[in-house]
Coordinates of C-alpha atoms and ligand atoms in Angstrom, one line a residue:
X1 CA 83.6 -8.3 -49.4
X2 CA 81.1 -10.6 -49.9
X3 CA 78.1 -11.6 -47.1
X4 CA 79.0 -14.4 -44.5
X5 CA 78.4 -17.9 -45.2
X6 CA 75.7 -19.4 -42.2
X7 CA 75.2 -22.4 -40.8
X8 CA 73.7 -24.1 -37.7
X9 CA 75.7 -26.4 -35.2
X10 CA 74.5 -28.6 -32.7
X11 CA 77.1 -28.2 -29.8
X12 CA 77.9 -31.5 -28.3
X13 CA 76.9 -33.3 -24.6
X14 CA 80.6 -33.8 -24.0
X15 CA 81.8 -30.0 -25.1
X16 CA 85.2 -28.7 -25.7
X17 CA 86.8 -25.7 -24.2
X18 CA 86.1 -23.2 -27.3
X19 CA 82.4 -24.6 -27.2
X20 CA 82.3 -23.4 -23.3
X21 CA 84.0 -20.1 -23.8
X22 CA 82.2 -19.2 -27.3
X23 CA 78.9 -20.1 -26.2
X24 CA 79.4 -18.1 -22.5
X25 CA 80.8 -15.0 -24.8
X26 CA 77.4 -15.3 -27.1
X27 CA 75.1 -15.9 -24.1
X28 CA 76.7 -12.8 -22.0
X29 CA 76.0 -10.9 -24.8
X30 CA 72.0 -11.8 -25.9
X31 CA 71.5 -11.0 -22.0
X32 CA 73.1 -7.5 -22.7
X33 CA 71.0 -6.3 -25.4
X34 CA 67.9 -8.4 -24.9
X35 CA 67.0 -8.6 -21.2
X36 CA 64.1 -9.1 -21.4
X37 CA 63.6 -12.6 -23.8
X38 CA 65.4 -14.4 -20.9
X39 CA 64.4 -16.0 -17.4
X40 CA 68.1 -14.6 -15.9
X41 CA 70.1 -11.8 -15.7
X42 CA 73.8 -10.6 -17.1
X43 CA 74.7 -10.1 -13.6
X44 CA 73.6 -13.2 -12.3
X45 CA 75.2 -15.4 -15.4
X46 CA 78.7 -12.6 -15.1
X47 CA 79.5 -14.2 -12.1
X48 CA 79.4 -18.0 -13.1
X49 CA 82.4 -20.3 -12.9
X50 CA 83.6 -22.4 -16.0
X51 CA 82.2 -25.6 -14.1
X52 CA 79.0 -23.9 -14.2
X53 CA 78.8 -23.3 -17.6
X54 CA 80.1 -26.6 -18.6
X55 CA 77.9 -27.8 -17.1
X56 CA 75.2 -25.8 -19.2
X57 CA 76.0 -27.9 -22.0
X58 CA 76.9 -31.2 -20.5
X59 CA 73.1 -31.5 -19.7
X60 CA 71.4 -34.8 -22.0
X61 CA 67.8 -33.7 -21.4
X62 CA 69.0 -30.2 -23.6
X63 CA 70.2 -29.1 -26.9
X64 CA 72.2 -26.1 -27.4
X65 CA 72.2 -25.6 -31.0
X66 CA 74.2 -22.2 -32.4
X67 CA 74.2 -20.6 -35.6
X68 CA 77.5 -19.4 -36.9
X69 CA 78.6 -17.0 -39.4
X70 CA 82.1 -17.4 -42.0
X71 CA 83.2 -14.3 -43.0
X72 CA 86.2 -14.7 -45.7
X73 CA 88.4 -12.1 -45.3
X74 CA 89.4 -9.3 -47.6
X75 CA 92.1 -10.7 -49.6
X76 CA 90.0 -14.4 -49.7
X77 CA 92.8 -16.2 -47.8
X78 CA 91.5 -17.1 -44.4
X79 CA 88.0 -17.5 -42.8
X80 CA 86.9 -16.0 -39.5
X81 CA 83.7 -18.0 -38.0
X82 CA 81.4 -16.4 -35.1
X83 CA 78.5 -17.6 -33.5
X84 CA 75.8 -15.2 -34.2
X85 CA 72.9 -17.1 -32.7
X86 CA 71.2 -20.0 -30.4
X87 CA 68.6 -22.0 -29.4
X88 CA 68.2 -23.9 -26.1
X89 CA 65.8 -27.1 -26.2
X90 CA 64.8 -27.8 -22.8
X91 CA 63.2 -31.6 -21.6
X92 CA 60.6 -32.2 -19.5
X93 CA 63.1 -33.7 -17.1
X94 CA 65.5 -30.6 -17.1
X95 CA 62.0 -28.7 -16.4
X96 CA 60.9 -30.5 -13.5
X97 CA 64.5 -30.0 -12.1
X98 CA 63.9 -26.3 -12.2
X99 CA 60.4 -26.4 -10.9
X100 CA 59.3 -24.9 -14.3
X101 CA 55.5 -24.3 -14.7
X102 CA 54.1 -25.2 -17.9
X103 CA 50.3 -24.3 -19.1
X104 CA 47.7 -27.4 -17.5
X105 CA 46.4 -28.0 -20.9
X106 CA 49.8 -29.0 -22.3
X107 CA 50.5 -31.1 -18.8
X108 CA 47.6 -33.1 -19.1
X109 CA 48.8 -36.2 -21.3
X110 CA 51.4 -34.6 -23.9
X111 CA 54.9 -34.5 -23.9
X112 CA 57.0 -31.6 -23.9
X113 CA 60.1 -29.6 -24.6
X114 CA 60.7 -25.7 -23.7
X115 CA 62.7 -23.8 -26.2
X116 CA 64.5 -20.3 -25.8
X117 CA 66.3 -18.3 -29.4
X118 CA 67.8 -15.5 -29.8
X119 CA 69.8 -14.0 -33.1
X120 CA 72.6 -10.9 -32.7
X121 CA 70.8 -8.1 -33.9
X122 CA 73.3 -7.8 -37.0
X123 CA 72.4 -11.2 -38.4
X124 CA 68.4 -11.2 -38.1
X125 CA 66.0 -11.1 -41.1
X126 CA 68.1 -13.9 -42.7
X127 CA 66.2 -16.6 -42.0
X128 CA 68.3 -17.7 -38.9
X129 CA 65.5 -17.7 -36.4
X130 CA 63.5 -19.8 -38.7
X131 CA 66.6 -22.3 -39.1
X132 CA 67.1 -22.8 -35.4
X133 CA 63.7 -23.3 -34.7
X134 CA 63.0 -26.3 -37.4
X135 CA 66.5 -28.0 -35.4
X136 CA 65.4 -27.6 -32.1
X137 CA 61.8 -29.5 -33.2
X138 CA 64.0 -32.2 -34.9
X139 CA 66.0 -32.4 -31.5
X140 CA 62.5 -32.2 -29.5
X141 CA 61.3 -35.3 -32.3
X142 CA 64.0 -37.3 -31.8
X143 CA 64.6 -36.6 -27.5
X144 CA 64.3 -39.8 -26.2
X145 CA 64.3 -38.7 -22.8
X146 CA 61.2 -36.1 -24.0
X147 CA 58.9 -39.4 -24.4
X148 CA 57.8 -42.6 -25.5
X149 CA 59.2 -42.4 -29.6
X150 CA 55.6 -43.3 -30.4
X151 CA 53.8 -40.3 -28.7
X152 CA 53.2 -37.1 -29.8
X153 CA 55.7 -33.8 -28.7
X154 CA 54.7 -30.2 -27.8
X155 CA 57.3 -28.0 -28.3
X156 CA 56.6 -24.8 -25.9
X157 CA 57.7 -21.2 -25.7
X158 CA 57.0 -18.4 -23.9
X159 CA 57.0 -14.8 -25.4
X160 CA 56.4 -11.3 -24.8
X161 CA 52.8 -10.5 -26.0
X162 CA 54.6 -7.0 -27.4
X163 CA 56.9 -9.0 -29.0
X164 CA 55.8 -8.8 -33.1
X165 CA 59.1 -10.4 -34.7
X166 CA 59.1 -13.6 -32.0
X167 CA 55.2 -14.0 -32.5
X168 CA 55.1 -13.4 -36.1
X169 CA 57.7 -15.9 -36.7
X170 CA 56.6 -18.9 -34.5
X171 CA 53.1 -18.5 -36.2
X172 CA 54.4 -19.0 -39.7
X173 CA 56.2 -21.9 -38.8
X174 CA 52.9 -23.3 -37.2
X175 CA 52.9 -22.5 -33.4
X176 CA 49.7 -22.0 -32.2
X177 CA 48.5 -19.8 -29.1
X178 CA 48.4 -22.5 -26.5
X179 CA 45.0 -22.5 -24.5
X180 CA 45.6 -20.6 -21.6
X181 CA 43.7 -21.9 -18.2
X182 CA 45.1 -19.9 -14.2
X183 CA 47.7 -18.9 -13.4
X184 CA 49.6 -19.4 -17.3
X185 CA 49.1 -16.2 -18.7
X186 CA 51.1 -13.0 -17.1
X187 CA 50.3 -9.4 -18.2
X188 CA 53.1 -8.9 -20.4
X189 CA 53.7 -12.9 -21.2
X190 CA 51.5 -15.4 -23.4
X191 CA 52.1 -18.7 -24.6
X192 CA 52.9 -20.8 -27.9
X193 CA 53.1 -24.2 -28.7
X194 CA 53.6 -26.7 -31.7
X195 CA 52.3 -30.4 -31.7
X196 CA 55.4 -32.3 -33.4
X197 CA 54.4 -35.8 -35.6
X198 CA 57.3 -37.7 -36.5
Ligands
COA1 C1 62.7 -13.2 -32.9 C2 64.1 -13.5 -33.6 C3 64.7 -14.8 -33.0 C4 63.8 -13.7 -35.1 O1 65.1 -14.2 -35.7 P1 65.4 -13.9 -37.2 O2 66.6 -14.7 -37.6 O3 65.5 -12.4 -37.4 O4 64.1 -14.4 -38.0 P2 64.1 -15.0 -39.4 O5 65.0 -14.2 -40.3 O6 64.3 -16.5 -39.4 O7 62.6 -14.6 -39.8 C5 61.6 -15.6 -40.1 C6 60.2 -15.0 -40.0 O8 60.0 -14.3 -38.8 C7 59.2 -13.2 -39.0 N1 60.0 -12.0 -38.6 C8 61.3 -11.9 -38.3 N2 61.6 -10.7 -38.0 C9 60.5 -9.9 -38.0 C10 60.2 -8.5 -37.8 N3 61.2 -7.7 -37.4 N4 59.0 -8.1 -38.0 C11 58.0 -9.0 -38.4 N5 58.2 -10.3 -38.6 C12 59.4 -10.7 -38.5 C13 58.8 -13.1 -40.5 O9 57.6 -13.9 -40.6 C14 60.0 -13.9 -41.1 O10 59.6 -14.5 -42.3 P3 59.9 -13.8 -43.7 O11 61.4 -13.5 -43.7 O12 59.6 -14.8 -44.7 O13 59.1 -12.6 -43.7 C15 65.1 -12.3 -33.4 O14 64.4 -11.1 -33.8 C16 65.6 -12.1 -32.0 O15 66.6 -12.8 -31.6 N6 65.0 -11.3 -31.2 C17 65.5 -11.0 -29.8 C18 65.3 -12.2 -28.9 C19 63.9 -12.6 -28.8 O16 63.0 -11.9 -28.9 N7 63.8 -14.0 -28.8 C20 62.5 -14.6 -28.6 C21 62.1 -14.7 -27.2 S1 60.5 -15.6 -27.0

């Protein structure tokens, strides 16, 4: 059989029901095997309601963008499609709302957007990371709530200082150590960031 077929797909601000329960299924399950690249818990996201994570998505200041797989099955008559991946593009607005802390350096006169990805173990290596990433910095360009259109973006993340496949892929797509000044910089965490032109 041959390889799946992938793309990437912007979920939209007014979501359907398969868009709620596909992207709770792929959420429960990044928090399962990678704990640690999230702010939350399984436990804590196990016990949300459907409104809650309708909610998720219904958000404007946010993009949830997912990257699915098409597998065609053996005897090449149907197609099955899975969501093997996501990124979630967080505004400055949505930020504030959760009292989120972001370095001084980038506060101080830039705007910005917060981004979280993740890619099912089976699928990484294929260049889905790197695909995700260049969408959520066309979502973080285009954000009208993320700025004045004229004025420069930073795009933001926030990653494991042990973790070599995050770190090594943000740099060769441009992200830069961010200049770290109190309080920014935990023992285990460190900062990136990407100035976006239009
Ligand atoms: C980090 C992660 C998103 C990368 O996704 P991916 O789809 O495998 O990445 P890509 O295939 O797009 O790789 C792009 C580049 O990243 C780097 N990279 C990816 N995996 C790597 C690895 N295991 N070791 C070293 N570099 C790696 C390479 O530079 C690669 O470019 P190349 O293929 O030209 O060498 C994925 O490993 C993941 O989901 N990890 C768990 C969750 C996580 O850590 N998220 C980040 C939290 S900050």
């Amino acid at each position: 059989m041959d390889g799946p077929t992938y793309a990437v797909y912007s979920i939209p601000t007014i979501p359907g029901q398969h868009h709620i329960v596909q992207y709770k299924d792929l959420r429960l399950q990044a928090l399962q095997i990678d704990p640690q690249s999230f702010s939350s818990t399984y436990e804590r996201e196990l016990s949300m309601t459907y409104d809650q994570w309708r909610a998720r998505l219904q958000s404007r200041d946010k993009a949830t963008i997912v990257a699915t797989a098409s597998f065609q099955s053996s005897e090449r008559l149907s197609w099955q499609h899975k969501w093997v991946g996501m990124i979630t593009v967080l505004g400055p607005k949505i930020l504030k709302q959760f009292g989120f802390t972001v370095p001084r350096s980038v506060q101080g006169g830039s705007h910005y957007a917060f981004m979280g990805v993740w890619i099912h173990p089976s699928h990484r290596g294929k260049g889905l990371g790197r695909r995700l990433i260049s969408a959520g910095m066309d979502w973080t360009r285009a954000d009208d709530e993320t700025g004045p259109p004229e004025e420069r973006r930073t795009l933001l993340i926030q990653v494991m200082k042990d973790n070599k496949p995050a770190i090594s892929l943000y740099s060769s797509m441009g992200f830069q150590s961010i200049g770290l000044d109190e309080g920014n910089e935990s023992d285990s965490t460190t900062w990136m960031g990407m100035r976006l032109d239009h």
